[in-house]
Backbone as a ProteinNet text record, in pm:
[ID]
protein_1_A
[PRIMARY]
DGNGGGVYGGRLNNSIVYLNTAPAGGSNWLAVIAFTNTCTAPEATNGPGNIASDPLFVNGAAGNYRLNENSPARNAGTNFPWMTDPADTRSKDLDGRNRIDGLNGQVDLGAYELLITGTVVKFF
[TERTIARY]
-1780.4	-1761.7	-1642.4	-1584.6	-1475.5	-1338.2	-1324.2	-1195.7	-1121.1	-1184.2	-1119	-1079.2	-951.8	-908.5	-899.5	-872	-857.3	-961.5	-992	-1086	-1167.6	-1295.5	-1382.6	-1450.6	-1419.9	-1482.2	-1424.5	-1474.9	-1436	-1312.5	-1260.3	-1139.5	-1042.5	-915.9	-814.9	-710.4	-671.2	-570.8	-481.3	-350.7	-255	-274.5	-306.8	-341	-238.9	-247.8	-171.4	-271.3	-276.6	-362.3	-269	-222.8	-112.7	-127.1	-85.7	-83.7	-222.4	-325.4	-460.4	-487.7	-583.4	-624.6	-775.4	-819.8	-961.5	-1007.4	-1132.7	-1183	-1164.2	-1178.2	-1165.6	-1022.7	-927.8	-788.4	-754.6	-837	-811.9	-702.2	-680	-574.7	-619.9	-539.5	-569.2	-692	-727.4	-837.7	-911.2	-1033.3	-1114.8	-1210.3	-1225.3	-1321.5	-1301.3	-1177.6	-1149.7	-1149.9	-1219.5	-1235.5	-1104.8	-1037.4	-912.5	-823.5	-694.2	-592.7	-506.2	-469.3	-373	-277.8	-149.6	-47.2	-86.4	-98.8	-136.9	-34.5	-5.3	84.6	-1.1	2.8	-75.9	-14.7	-48.2	-3.6	-124.3	-146.9	-63.5	-72.1	31.2	36.3	-84.9	-144.2	-258.7	-209.5	-275.6	-235.7	-339.4	-446.6	-550.7	-540.9	-423.3	-400.2	-251.2	-213.8	-72.1	-12.7	119	193.3	180	135	114.4	240.5	258.3	372.9	324.9	404.1	369.9	471.5	569.4	673.8	616.8	681	645.5	654.2	548	551.1	644.7	698.3	792.5	734	628.8	570.8	669.6	656.5	741.6	724.8	599.5	573.3	427.8	398.8	262.7	205.1	288	239.9	184.9	236.3	190.3	88.5	47.3	-51.2	6.2	137.8	199	221.1	128.4	132.1	195.7	275.4	353.9	467	516.9	619.6	759.4	837.6	979.7	1045.9	1155.8	1220.4	1267.1	1280.8	1322.1	1204.3	1084.8	964.3	954.7	916.8	894.2	767.8	685.3	563	590.2	710.4	749	756.5	690.2	689.6	640.8	552.9	507.9	364.6	303.1	162.8	143.4	17	-23.4	-76.2	-21.4	-68.4	-198.3	-285.6	-410.2	-417.3	-483.7	-489.6	-542	-639	-695	-593.8	-485.6	-385.2	-306.8	-309.6	-239	-334.2	-462.1	-562.6	-581.6	-531	-540.8	-684.4	-779.8	-920.5	-983.7	-917.8	-969.8	-913.1	-997.5	-951.1	-875.2	-898.4	-826.2	-679.7	-641.5	-502.8	-409.6	-464	-384.9	-387.5	-279.9	-277.7	-344	-343.6	-409.1	-341.4	-217.6	-148.9	-166.9	-240.9	-263.3	-154.2	-61.7	45.2	0.9	63.6	32	57.9	-32.9	-14.3	103.5	124.9	239	327.2	451.1	540.3	620.8	684.8	763.8	898.8	937.4	1070	1078.5	986.3	995.8	876.1	765.8	650.6	573.7	593.2	525	456.6	331.4	254.8	302	297.7	328.9	203.5	219.6	106	64.1	-63.4	-111.9	-168.4	-201.1	-271	-178.8	-48.2	47.3	158.5	196.8	314.9	436.2	546.8	668.5	716.4	741.4	795.3	946.8	1012.8	1158.1	1209.8	1296.3	1351.8	1496.5	1547.7	1685	1693.3	1808.7	1832.3	1818.6	1739.9	1719.9	1772.1	1857.3	1911.3	1866.9	1805.5	1760.7	1838.5	1903.8	1981.1	1898.8	1906.4	1829.6	1921.3
1743.5	1882.2	1945.2	1875.2	1931	1917.7	1838	1826.8	1696.6	1596.2	1467.7	1459.4	1480.6	1488.1	1355.6	1245.1	1115.6	1015.8	1014.4	917.3	984.3	953.6	998.2	875.5	843.9	731.4	596.6	491.6	354.8	306.7	195.7	132.5	110.8	132.9	115.3	14.3	-70.7	-171.7	-184	-186.2	-201.4	-95.1	25.4	131.4	244.4	325	449.2	560.6	658.2	776.5	895.5	949.2	1045.9	1148.1	1270.4	1379	1417	1403.9	1445.5	1585	1652.6	1783.2	1781.6	1860.2	1871.4	2015	2033.8	2168.1	2266	2218.5	2307.2	2307.6	2247.5	2248.9	2143	2039.1	1933.4	1838.3	1736.2	1639.8	1533	1429.5	1318.1	1238	1246.2	1163.9	1234.7	1189.2	1243.3	1134.9	1120.8	1030.3	883.6	843.2	702.2	630.1	517.3	443.2	377.1	312.8	243.6	232.7	242.4	223.5	105.9	20	-86.3	-89.7	-78	-80.7	10.6	137.8	237.1	350.1	399.3	511.8	635.2	729.4	851.2	961.5	1084.1	1198.8	1289.1	1333.5	1303.4	1155.4	1107.2	965	925.9	813.6	761	695.6	726.3	668.6	571.6	547.2	456.6	320.5	259.3	125.5	99.3	-28.5	-65.9	-55.4	-38.8	-49.3	65.8	181.6	295.2	379.5	440.8	527.2	656.7	762.5	891	933.3	849.3	881.6	889.1	969.5	975.2	833	782.2	645.1	623.4	731.6	724.4	649.8	709.4	654.3	670	587.8	598.5	736.3	779.5	912.3	949.6	987.5	1022.5	1136.7	1235	1349.4	1306	1196.6	1144.7	1030.5	1004.3	899.3	760	747.4	616.6	598.5	527.9	509.1	377	322.1	204.2	250.6	159	194.4	193.4	291.3	296.9	187.8	133.3	24.7	65.9	195.7	244.1	286.2	256	298.4	236.3	317.1	261.2	175.2	181.5	101.2	-40.9	-63.6	-195.8	-295.4	-408.6	-516	-468.4	-369.3	-310.4	-346.1	-435.8	-469.7	-590.3	-621.8	-740.4	-843.1	-964.2	-1071.1	-1130.7	-1169.2	-1237.9	-1365.9	-1469.9	-1597.5	-1585.3	-1499.9	-1487.9	-1436	-1375.3	-1319.1	-1424.8	-1548.1	-1656.5	-1751.9	-1720.3	-1804.5	-1759.4	-1834.4	-1791.3	-1777	-1839.9	-1828.3	-1698.2	-1631.1	-1506.2	-1389.1	-1310.7	-1199.1	-1094.9	-1089	-993.1	-1031.2	-1153	-1197.6	-1136.3	-1055.3	-988.1	-836.9	-769.3	-622.9	-565.8	-435	-374.4	-407.4	-455.6	-500.5	-650.5	-718.1	-861.9	-948.9	-889.2	-966	-1014.5	-1122	-1175.5	-1071.5	-1061.5	-968.4	-1011.3	-1140	-1190	-1267.3	-1220.9	-1289.5	-1395.9	-1479.2	-1587.5	-1543.2	-1418	-1371.7	-1333.9	-1247.1	-1202.2	-1241.4	-1278.9	-1328.3	-1224.3	-1096	-989.7	-895	-863.1	-773.6	-628.9	-553.7	-411.2	-332.4	-208.5	-119.5	-66.2	-33.6	26.8	-74	-25.3	-104.4	-188.2	-163	-232.6	-295.9	-415.9	-479.4	-429.7	-412.1	-368.2	-477.5	-441.6	-534.7	-522.5	-628.2	-627.5	-666	-584	-612.7	-655	-721.8	-767.2	-909.7	-947.7	-1082.4	-1083	-1176	-1188.7	-1325.4	-1327.2	-1450.7	-1464.6	-1576.9	-1601	-1719.3	-1696.9	-1802.4	-1862.5	-1992.8	-2062.3	-2112
495	529.4	458.1	361.6	284.2	346.5	455.5	523.6	498.9	441.3	414.3	268.1	237.2	98.2	25.5	93.9	28.4	71.9	201.1	257	366.4	366.6	475.7	533.2	658.7	728.1	687.4	750.1	717.6	790.7	741.5	795.2	679.4	703.9	599	641.8	548.1	573.6	449.7	469.4	359.3	252.1	292.4	198	196.9	91	82.9	56.2	145.8	130.3	148	37.3	43.2	-69.1	-43.7	-142.3	-194.8	-111.8	-148.4	-93.1	-151.9	-100.3	-78.1	15.8	47.5	21.8	-18.6	-46.1	69	192.2	308.2	363.7	290.3	334.1	436.5	450.6	547.9	503.7	584.2	557.8	457.9	445.5	356.1	398	525.1	574.7	687.7	710	818.1	865.7	993.6	1057.3	1021.7	994.5	969.6	1103.6	1110.2	1235.7	1277.9	1183.6	1217.1	1094.3	1118.1	1016.1	1059.2	966.1	992.2	874.3	901.5	796.7	681	710.2	610	608.5	489.3	471	446.7	539.8	527.1	611.8	576.7	655.8	680.1	802.3	919.3	954.1	1021.6	1056.3	1139.4	1102.9	1177.2	1305.6	1415.8	1544.2	1598.8	1523.4	1571.8	1505	1515.9	1463.1	1447.6	1430.6	1423.1	1282.8	1275.9	1151.7	1054.6	1101.1	1011.8	999.3	880.5	856.3	791.1	804.8	744.2	639	612.6	514.7	373.9	288.6	147.5	91.2	25.2	-25.1	-144.1	-200	-311.6	-432.1	-489.9	-611.7	-726.4	-827.5	-945.9	-1009.5	-1030.8	-1085.8	-1058.7	-935.4	-896.1	-977.8	-1015.5	-1093.3	-1228.6	-1282.2	-1410.4	-1393.1	-1268.6	-1242.6	-1227.3	-1213.7	-1192.7	-1042.3	-979	-833.7	-793.3	-882	-845.9	-754.2	-672.8	-575.1	-633.9	-594.1	-622.7	-538.4	-583.6	-508.3	-369.3	-342.6	-210.2	-123.2	-164.4	-92.4	47	146.7	280.1	285	179.7	173.1	122.3	76.1	25.3	139.9	124.6	225.5	361.9	364.8	491.6	527.7	451.9	476.2	564.8	587.8	662.7	564.6	566.6	478.8	532	438.5	471.4	389.6	438.6	365.9	222.1	196.5	61.4	-39.1	7.4	-82.7	-158.8	-112.2	-181.2	-251.7	-255.1	-319.5	-464.2	-563	-702.1	-751.7	-684.2	-723.7	-673.5	-582	-525.8	-605.1	-669.6	-752	-670.7	-540.5	-455.7	-438.2	-478.4	-461.9	-566.8	-656.3	-760.4	-738.8	-778.6	-771.7	-897.2	-914.7	-1030.1	-1162.7	-1158.9	-1279.9	-1303.3	-1215.7	-1230.1	-1171.6	-1097.4	-1033.2	-895.1	-848.8	-716.3	-608.3	-511.8	-400.1	-313	-301.4	-224.4	-320.1	-337.8	-431	-358.3	-435	-377.2	-326	-356.3	-317.6	-170.5	-125	14.1	99	36.9	111.2	189.9	159.9	233.9	136.1	161.7	75.6	92.2	-19.1	-16.4	18.6	62	80.7	-55.8	-68.8	-191.7	-289.7	-408.3	-509.3	-596.6	-590.6	-676.5	-595.8	-636.5	-580.6	-659	-590.8	-657.1	-750.2	-874.1	-971.9	-970.1	-931.6	-926.7	-1064.6	-1119.8	-1250.9	-1236.9	-1337.3	-1334.6	-1283	-1240.6	-1190.9	-1039.9	-991.8	-848.1	-806.7	-707	-655.1	-511.9	-480.4	-343.2	-287.9	-174.9	-111.4	1.2	11.9	115.9	224.1
[MASK]
++++++++++++++++++++++++++++++++++++++++++++++++++++++++++++++++++++++++++++++++++++++++++++++++++++++++++++++++++++++++++++

């Protein structure tokens, strides 16, 4: 009906649905059954772990939907067993990186995992 700008129906998990427009002026989504750990506005209330904050893309206007290091979507997802299975193609993000890295062990929201640059020191 022209009111769901990003998603119409279904279930969303570990997703970002943000900054979309609909022909009839609706929100980012319409008639979604359930959201789990999703970043969208208006904030989804039919599931746990959802946020409405700006996901802070690197440069969404230029089509770079990777996360900025200060993104609230960083480490905000739900891990699933298939995410650590190298034989499962879903265990990689759109850049081919592991969905769950060895540094923090938590999946990010959206299609890309944050790539940390520079020197990283992990203390045990």
